[in-house]
């Protein structure tokens, strides 16, 4: 078994695996108290976010992504023995290219270059980390309590760092999900680097109208479309006659998302002016309706 680099989106793990991971986590946290050991870093060459679209976006900002790599950030409760380190390296390396993984970065930094590193926010352990730690426990690596995956990009500008900082910051917006990830200027050196919670405020809908909701959506990545903005504007400005809080807007973005409500998959499907007999979601569910005794093919 080797660690892949695509974070899992599923939580359908067997109960015994979840319980084992939870017990392992609790015992590991107890053992960790007072340890204060630095986070281990292993780097692996990887093709990340490459493509013509990203290249054009970088070029428009006056920068170029010349190389990429993955970093495994590993929290331990005690120093690993040489034998344990070998097992860990076996898990992290590619099967047929072990030389593309090591404890030194593979990025060749030159003057004027910037290493842009993005990874999961630390407030919650990622699902990928939970699975990775469970695998480590099964391999006898019980000193490992957390592994988070970060992505590192070598950005070349040919200018001094002070001159291209703004361009690199704008490029980072295309390379990570601001809701679940953040930029790590110095890499992940500790899993205690929690950002202090920001105080919440109100959105000036009464004063600025739709522009206030559109600005918040863009800034926070809430994904409001024109229908969302129009609906929330009517609710708060016309009916409630007050400004919404930022917390309310965030909650609405989650609750009314396609993931939760299936507005589009469950909506009427009109093709060339003619309504289709089934919605997209009904089409997706049709195999199970045809074979209700076989839940394996439900979706």
mmCIF file of C-alpha atoms in Angstrom:
data_model
loop_
_atom_site.group_PDB
_atom_site.id
_atom_site.type_symbol
_atom_site.label_atom_id
_atom_site.label_comp_id
_atom_site.label_asym_id
_atom_site.label_seq_id
_atom_site.Cartn_x
_atom_site.Cartn_y
_atom_site.Cartn_z
ATOM 1 C CA UNK A 1 0.000 0.000 0.000
ATOM 2 C CA UNK A 2 1.300 3.451 -0.928
ATOM 3 C CA UNK A 3 -0.133 6.853 -0.141
ATOM 4 C CA UNK A 4 -1.870 8.561 -3.034
ATOM 5 C CA UNK A 5 -2.071 12.323 -3.343
ATOM 6 C CA UNK A 6 -5.782 12.829 -3.982
ATOM 7 C CA UNK A 7 -7.654 13.653 -0.754
ATOM 8 C CA UNK A 8 -10.579 11.347 -0.099
ATOM 9 C CA UNK A 9 -14.055 12.911 -0.323
ATOM 10 C CA UNK A 10 -15.835 9.965 1.244
ATOM 11 C CA UNK A 11 -16.531 9.228 4.878
ATOM 12 C CA UNK A 12 -17.911 5.747 4.357
ATOM 13 C CA UNK A 13 -15.241 3.918 6.299
ATOM 14 C CA UNK A 14 -15.930 0.642 8.123
ATOM 15 C CA UNK A 15 -16.931 1.249 11.763
ATOM 16 C CA UNK A 16 -14.035 -0.816 13.133
ATOM 17 C CA UNK A 17 -11.562 1.257 11.108
ATOM 18 C CA UNK A 18 -13.046 4.504 12.423
ATOM 19 C CA UNK A 19 -13.015 3.244 16.005
ATOM 20 C CA UNK A 20 -9.442 2.045 15.661
ATOM 21 C CA UNK A 21 -8.352 5.367 14.228
ATOM 22 C CA UNK A 22 -10.139 7.250 17.023
ATOM 23 C CA UNK A 23 -8.576 5.166 19.793
ATOM 24 C CA UNK A 24 -5.174 5.488 18.148
ATOM 25 C CA UNK A 25 -5.610 9.246 17.926
ATOM 26 C CA UNK A 26 -6.589 9.557 21.595
ATOM 27 C CA UNK A 27 -3.660 7.478 22.814
ATOM 28 C CA UNK A 28 -1.282 9.316 20.531
ATOM 29 C CA UNK A 29 -2.455 12.704 21.796
ATOM 30 C CA UNK A 30 -1.923 11.587 25.355
ATOM 31 C CA UNK A 31 1.592 10.415 24.539
ATOM 32 C CA UNK A 32 2.310 13.642 22.715
ATOM 33 C CA UNK A 33 1.870 15.962 25.705
ATOM 34 C CA UNK A 34 5.177 17.641 26.374
ATOM 35 C CA UNK A 35 6.931 16.052 23.412
ATOM 36 C CA UNK A 36 7.358 19.244 21.369
ATOM 37 C CA UNK A 37 9.000 17.461 18.445
ATOM 38 C CA UNK A 38 9.306 19.249 15.095
ATOM 39 C CA UNK A 39 7.170 18.245 12.142
ATOM 40 C CA UNK A 40 8.929 15.891 9.723
ATOM 41 C CA UNK A 41 8.908 16.760 6.028
ATOM 42 C CA UNK A 42 9.136 14.394 3.071
ATOM 43 C CA UNK A 43 8.960 15.727 -0.478
ATOM 44 C CA UNK A 44 7.772 13.954 -3.601
ATOM 45 C CA UNK A 45 7.851 15.076 -7.212
ATOM 46 C CA UNK A 46 4.329 15.503 -8.535
ATOM 47 C CA UNK A 47 2.410 17.008 -11.430
ATOM 48 C CA UNK A 48 -0.048 19.429 -9.865
ATOM 49 C CA UNK A 49 -2.528 21.843 -11.427
ATOM 50 C CA UNK A 50 -0.840 21.905 -14.813
ATOM 51 C CA UNK A 51 -2.601 22.956 -17.983
ATOM 52 C CA UNK A 52 -2.991 25.743 -20.544
ATOM 53 C CA UNK A 53 -5.569 27.623 -18.453
ATOM 54 C CA UNK A 54 -3.312 27.906 -15.412
ATOM 55 C CA UNK A 55 -0.338 28.822 -17.599
ATOM 56 C CA UNK A 56 -2.344 31.666 -19.135
ATOM 57 C CA UNK A 57 -3.459 32.892 -15.704
ATOM 58 C CA UNK A 58 0.133 32.894 -14.462
ATOM 59 C CA UNK A 59 1.369 34.640 -17.604
ATOM 60 C CA UNK A 60 -1.275 37.345 -17.225
ATOM 61 C CA UNK A 61 0.131 38.019 -13.750
ATOM 62 C CA UNK A 62 3.689 38.181 -15.086
ATOM 63 C CA UNK A 63 4.863 34.964 -13.429
ATOM 64 C CA UNK A 64 5.540 31.353 -14.417
ATOM 65 C CA UNK A 65 5.140 28.065 -12.552
ATOM 66 C CA UNK A 66 8.316 26.176 -13.420
ATOM 67 C CA UNK A 67 8.103 23.192 -11.071
ATOM 68 C CA UNK A 68 5.891 21.466 -8.502
ATOM 69 C CA UNK A 69 6.162 18.976 -5.662
ATOM 70 C CA UNK A 70 4.186 17.430 -2.818
ATOM 71 C CA UNK A 71 5.165 17.727 0.834
ATOM 72 C CA UNK A 72 4.136 15.230 3.518
ATOM 73 C CA UNK A 73 4.028 17.053 6.866
ATOM 74 C CA UNK A 74 4.289 14.446 9.619
ATOM 75 C CA UNK A 75 3.577 14.868 13.321
ATOM 76 C CA UNK A 76 5.286 12.374 15.650
ATOM 77 C CA UNK A 77 5.277 11.721 19.388
ATOM 78 C CA UNK A 78 8.869 10.439 19.500
ATOM 79 C CA UNK A 79 11.830 10.163 17.163
ATOM 80 C CA UNK A 80 11.489 7.352 14.619
ATOM 81 C CA UNK A 81 13.973 4.493 14.651
ATOM 82 C CA UNK A 82 15.891 3.724 11.415
ATOM 83 C CA UNK A 83 13.583 0.748 10.840
ATOM 84 C CA UNK A 84 10.462 2.889 11.313
ATOM 85 C CA UNK A 85 11.849 5.519 8.951
ATOM 86 C CA UNK A 86 12.297 2.856 6.271
ATOM 87 C CA UNK A 87 8.677 1.750 6.655
ATOM 88 C CA UNK A 88 7.502 5.354 6.437
ATOM 89 C CA UNK A 89 9.582 5.992 3.312
ATOM 90 C CA UNK A 90 8.152 2.835 1.745
ATOM 91 C CA UNK A 91 4.639 4.203 2.256
ATOM 92 C CA UNK A 92 5.460 7.653 0.899
ATOM 93 C CA UNK A 93 7.515 6.679 -2.149
ATOM 94 C CA UNK A 94 6.179 5.878 -5.593
ATOM 95 C CA UNK A 95 6.453 2.134 -6.229
ATOM 96 C CA UNK A 96 8.777 2.330 -9.229
ATOM 97 C CA UNK A 97 10.380 5.735 -8.639
ATOM 98 C CA UNK A 98 11.640 5.824 -5.035
ATOM 99 C CA UNK A 99 14.314 8.349 -6.014
ATOM 100 C CA UNK A 100 11.573 10.971 -6.569
ATOM 101 C CA UNK A 101 10.836 11.098 -2.827
ATOM 102 C CA UNK A 102 13.115 12.303 -0.048
ATOM 103 C CA UNK A 103 13.636 14.620 2.913
ATOM 104 C CA UNK A 104 15.124 17.388 0.754
ATOM 105 C CA UNK A 105 13.070 19.562 -1.576
ATOM 106 C CA UNK A 106 13.339 18.886 -5.309
ATOM 107 C CA UNK A 107 12.630 22.512 -6.255
ATOM 108 C CA UNK A 108 15.669 24.331 -7.694
ATOM 109 C CA UNK A 109 15.203 27.856 -6.375
ATOM 110 C CA UNK A 110 16.983 30.733 -8.124
ATOM 111 C CA UNK A 111 17.220 34.436 -7.367
ATOM 112 C CA UNK A 112 13.811 36.035 -7.759
ATOM 113 C CA UNK A 113 11.952 32.716 -7.354
ATOM 114 C CA UNK A 114 9.241 32.121 -4.771
ATOM 115 C CA UNK A 115 8.038 28.819 -3.338
ATOM 116 C CA UNK A 116 4.257 28.997 -2.983
ATOM 117 C CA UNK A 117 2.972 26.336 -0.582
ATOM 118 C CA UNK A 118 -0.703 25.625 0.064
ATOM 119 C CA UNK A 119 -2.300 23.018 2.287
ATOM 120 C CA UNK A 120 -5.285 22.190 4.505
ATOM 121 C CA UNK A 121 -6.268 24.491 7.347
ATOM 122 C CA UNK A 122 -5.140 23.141 10.690
ATOM 123 C CA UNK A 123 -8.307 23.598 12.718
ATOM 124 C CA UNK A 124 -9.499 20.154 11.602
ATOM 125 C CA UNK A 125 -7.586 17.010 10.749
ATOM 126 C CA UNK A 126 -8.259 16.190 7.099
ATOM 127 C CA UNK A 127 -9.905 12.937 6.011
ATOM 128 C CA UNK A 128 -6.736 12.137 4.063
ATOM 129 C CA UNK A 129 -4.688 12.446 7.256
ATOM 130 C CA UNK A 130 -7.059 10.161 9.182
ATOM 131 C CA UNK A 131 -6.686 7.454 6.547
ATOM 132 C CA UNK A 132 -2.913 7.914 6.354
ATOM 133 C CA UNK A 133 -2.483 7.686 10.133
ATOM 134 C CA UNK A 134 -4.638 4.548 10.202
ATOM 135 C CA UNK A 135 -2.413 2.948 7.553
ATOM 136 C CA UNK A 136 0.694 3.934 9.514
ATOM 137 C CA UNK A 137 -0.782 2.350 12.637
ATOM 138 C CA UNK A 138 -1.420 -0.867 10.731
ATOM 139 C CA UNK A 139 2.251 -0.825 9.678
ATOM 140 C CA UNK A 140 3.448 -0.389 13.261
ATOM 141 C CA UNK A 141 4.132 3.358 13.012
ATOM 142 C CA UNK A 142 2.219 4.304 16.155
ATOM 143 C CA UNK A 143 4.388 7.351 16.801
ATOM 144 C CA UNK A 144 2.755 9.137 13.871
ATOM 145 C CA UNK A 145 -0.342 11.080 14.918
ATOM 146 C CA UNK A 146 -1.003 13.263 11.884
ATOM 147 C CA UNK A 147 0.075 13.583 8.249
ATOM 148 C CA UNK A 148 -1.097 16.499 6.156
ATOM 149 C CA UNK A 149 -0.405 16.905 2.464
ATOM 150 C CA UNK A 150 0.686 20.298 1.120
ATOM 151 C CA UNK A 151 1.435 21.357 -2.451
ATOM 152 C CA UNK A 152 4.480 23.416 -3.355
ATOM 153 C CA UNK A 153 4.911 25.469 -6.532
ATOM 154 C CA UNK A 154 8.121 27.091 -7.746
ATOM 155 C CA UNK A 155 7.063 30.469 -9.125
ATOM 156 C CA UNK A 156 9.541 32.369 -11.321
ATOM 157 C CA UNK A 157 9.298 36.092 -11.980
ATOM 158 C CA UNK A 158 12.815 37.380 -12.509
ATOM 159 C CA UNK A 159 12.064 40.233 -10.113
ATOM 160 C CA UNK A 160 12.842 40.981 -6.496
ATOM 161 C CA UNK A 161 10.480 39.382 -3.978
ATOM 162 C CA UNK A 162 9.044 42.746 -2.943
ATOM 163 C CA UNK A 163 8.074 43.475 -6.554
ATOM 164 C CA UNK A 164 6.128 40.289 -7.294
ATOM 165 C CA UNK A 165 4.497 39.528 -3.917
ATOM 166 C CA UNK A 166 1.118 40.789 -5.125
ATOM 167 C CA UNK A 167 1.234 38.653 -8.280
ATOM 168 C CA UNK A 168 2.125 35.527 -6.266
ATOM 169 C CA UNK A 169 -0.738 36.222 -3.858
ATOM 170 C CA UNK A 170 -3.184 36.519 -6.758
ATOM 171 C CA UNK A 171 -1.801 33.334 -8.316
ATOM 172 C CA UNK A 172 -2.395 31.480 -5.050
ATOM 173 C CA UNK A 173 -6.135 32.107 -5.429
ATOM 174 C CA UNK A 174 -6.093 29.791 -8.466
ATOM 175 C CA UNK A 175 -4.207 27.048 -6.620
ATOM 176 C CA UNK A 176 -6.196 26.351 -3.486
ATOM 177 C CA UNK A 177 -9.675 26.252 -1.985
ATOM 178 C CA UNK A 178 -9.797 29.225 0.399
ATOM 179 C CA UNK A 179 -12.586 27.625 2.414
ATOM 180 C CA UNK A 180 -10.625 24.514 3.440
ATOM 181 C CA UNK A 181 -7.020 25.455 2.620
ATOM 182 C CA UNK A 182 -4.607 28.316 3.138
ATOM 183 C CA UNK A 183 -1.164 29.524 2.078
ATOM 184 C CA UNK A 184 1.852 28.619 4.243
ATOM 185 C CA UNK A 185 4.624 31.161 3.501
ATOM 186 C CA UNK A 186 7.157 29.232 5.600
ATOM 187 C CA UNK A 187 5.654 25.773 5.170
ATOM 188 C CA UNK A 188 3.946 23.777 7.897
ATOM 189 C CA UNK A 189 6.373 23.840 10.824
ATOM 190 C CA UNK A 190 3.811 23.013 13.495
ATOM 191 C CA UNK A 191 0.221 21.854 13.769
ATOM 192 C CA UNK A 192 -0.448 24.513 16.404
ATOM 193 C CA UNK A 193 -0.417 27.405 13.917
ATOM 194 C CA UNK A 194 -4.116 28.067 14.307
ATOM 195 C CA UNK A 195 -5.324 31.421 13.097
ATOM 196 C CA UNK A 196 -7.241 33.325 15.749
ATOM 197 C CA UNK A 197 -10.950 33.421 14.829
ATOM 198 C CA UNK A 198 -11.963 36.696 13.241
ATOM 199 C CA UNK A 199 -14.804 38.651 14.774
ATOM 200 C CA UNK A 200 -17.939 38.498 12.667
ATOM 201 C CA UNK A 201 -19.673 41.528 11.232
ATOM 202 C CA UNK A 202 -22.659 42.491 9.139
ATOM 203 C CA UNK A 203 -22.976 42.788 5.382
ATOM 204 C CA UNK A 204 -24.184 46.273 4.321
ATOM 205 C CA UNK A 205 -27.103 45.108 2.189
ATOM 206 C CA UNK A 206 -29.334 48.023 3.211
ATOM 207 C CA UNK A 207 -26.655 50.507 2.184
ATOM 208 C CA UNK A 208 -25.064 48.822 -0.857
ATOM 209 C CA UNK A 209 -27.676 46.344 -2.073
ATOM 210 C CA UNK A 210 -26.637 43.412 -4.260
ATOM 211 C CA UNK A 211 -23.060 44.705 -4.562
ATOM 212 C CA UNK A 212 -22.432 43.899 -0.877
ATOM 213 C CA UNK A 213 -23.479 40.247 -1.290
ATOM 214 C CA UNK A 214 -21.525 39.886 -4.520
ATOM 215 C CA UNK A 215 -18.389 41.303 -2.898
ATOM 216 C CA UNK A 216 -18.696 38.969 0.114
ATOM 217 C CA UNK A 217 -19.252 35.961 -2.146
ATOM 218 C CA UNK A 218 -16.148 36.765 -4.168
ATOM 219 C CA UNK A 219 -14.007 37.481 -1.109
ATOM 220 C CA UNK A 220 -15.050 34.392 0.864
ATOM 221 C CA UNK A 221 -15.606 32.009 -2.062
ATOM 222 C CA UNK A 222 -19.287 31.463 -1.233
ATOM 223 C CA UNK A 223 -20.317 30.778 -4.821
ATOM 224 C CA UNK A 224 -23.454 32.940 -4.918
ATOM 225 C CA UNK A 225 -25.052 33.129 -8.359
ATOM 226 C CA UNK A 226 -27.446 35.853 -9.548
ATOM 227 C CA UNK A 227 -30.492 33.946 -8.264
ATOM 228 C CA UNK A 228 -28.926 33.576 -4.808
ATOM 229 C CA UNK A 229 -28.101 37.281 -4.621
ATOM 230 C CA UNK A 230 -31.587 38.288 -5.754
ATOM 231 C CA UNK A 231 -33.272 35.947 -3.253
ATOM 232 C CA UNK A 232 -31.136 36.936 -0.233
ATOM 233 C CA UNK A 233 -31.517 40.600 -1.132
ATOM 234 C CA UNK A 234 -35.312 40.276 -1.056
ATOM 235 C CA UNK A 235 -35.258 38.373 2.243
ATOM 236 C CA UNK A 236 -33.006 40.747 4.188
ATOM 237 C CA UNK A 237 -33.603 44.130 2.570
ATOM 238 C CA UNK A 238 -37.281 43.911 1.681
ATOM 239 C CA UNK A 239 -38.743 41.486 4.241
ATOM 240 C CA UNK A 240 -36.513 41.472 7.332
ATOM 241 C CA UNK A 241 -35.311 45.030 6.696
ATOM 242 C CA UNK A 242 -31.911 44.476 8.271
ATOM 243 C CA UNK A 243 -28.362 43.645 7.267
ATOM 244 C CA UNK A 244 -27.418 39.945 7.400
ATOM 245 C CA UNK A 245 -24.442 38.824 9.451
ATOM 246 C CA UNK A 246 -21.431 37.235 7.783
ATOM 247 C CA UNK A 247 -22.245 34.035 9.684
ATOM 248 C CA UNK A 248 -25.746 33.931 8.184
ATOM 249 C CA UNK A 249 -24.379 34.440 4.675
ATOM 250 C CA UNK A 250 -21.845 31.657 5.140
ATOM 251 C CA UNK A 251 -24.523 29.320 6.491
ATOM 252 C CA UNK A 252 -26.824 30.117 3.567
ATOM 253 C CA UNK A 253 -24.010 29.368 1.125
ATOM 254 C CA UNK A 254 -23.629 25.879 2.601
ATOM 255 C CA UNK A 255 -27.293 25.078 3.157
ATOM 256 C CA UNK A 256 -28.395 26.253 -0.283
ATOM 257 C CA UNK A 257 -25.462 24.812 -2.186
ATOM 258 C CA UNK A 258 -25.929 22.359 -5.022
ATOM 259 C CA UNK A 259 -24.343 19.714 -2.798
ATOM 260 C CA UNK A 260 -27.088 20.125 -0.181
ATOM 261 C CA UNK A 261 -30.145 21.094 -2.220
ATOM 262 C CA UNK A 262 -29.500 19.692 -5.703
ATOM 263 C CA UNK A 263 -31.058 22.757 -7.319
ATOM 264 C CA UNK A 264 -29.740 21.886 -10.753
ATOM 265 C CA UNK A 265 -29.745 18.083 -10.618
ATOM 266 C CA UNK A 266 -33.253 18.126 -9.154
ATOM 267 C CA UNK A 267 -34.588 20.935 -11.341
ATOM 268 C CA UNK A 268 -36.615 20.690 -14.522
ATOM 269 C CA UNK A 269 -34.532 19.752 -17.550
ATOM 270 C CA UNK A 270 -35.519 21.705 -20.672
ATOM 271 C CA UNK A 271 -33.883 20.794 -23.982
ATOM 272 C CA UNK A 272 -34.618 22.889 -27.077
ATOM 273 C CA UNK A 273 -37.666 24.364 -25.361
ATOM 274 C CA UNK A 274 -39.136 20.977 -24.431
ATOM 275 C CA UNK A 275 -39.206 19.706 -20.865
ATOM 276 C CA UNK A 276 -37.555 16.306 -20.421
ATOM 277 C CA UNK A 277 -39.617 13.624 -18.658
ATOM 278 C CA UNK A 278 -36.977 13.134 -15.930
ATOM 279 C CA UNK A 279 -34.602 15.362 -14.009
ATOM 280 C CA UNK A 280 -30.881 14.650 -13.959
ATOM 281 C CA UNK A 281 -31.183 13.266 -10.433
ATOM 282 C CA UNK A 282 -34.021 10.953 -11.462
ATOM 283 C CA UNK A 283 -31.840 9.659 -14.284
ATOM 284 C CA UNK A 284 -28.989 9.051 -11.846
ATOM 285 C CA UNK A 285 -31.309 7.128 -9.487
ATOM 286 C CA UNK A 286 -32.974 5.095 -12.230
ATOM 287 C CA UNK A 287 -30.687 2.007 -11.982
ATOM 288 C CA UNK A 288 -31.762 1.483 -8.363
ATOM 289 C CA UNK A 289 -35.425 1.963 -9.257
ATOM 290 C CA UNK A 290 -35.068 -0.712 -11.922
ATOM 291 C CA UNK A 291 -33.200 -3.033 -9.533
ATOM 292 C CA UNK A 292 -34.349 -2.136 -6.000
ATOM 293 C CA UNK A 293 -32.843 -5.291 -4.483
ATOM 294 C CA UNK A 294 -29.334 -4.344 -5.618
ATOM 295 C CA UNK A 295 -28.138 -1.258 -3.725
ATOM 296 C CA UNK A 296 -24.612 -1.690 -5.130
ATOM 297 C CA UNK A 297 -25.753 -0.062 -8.375
ATOM 298 C CA UNK A 298 -27.890 2.599 -6.666
ATOM 299 C CA UNK A 299 -25.760 5.367 -8.128
#
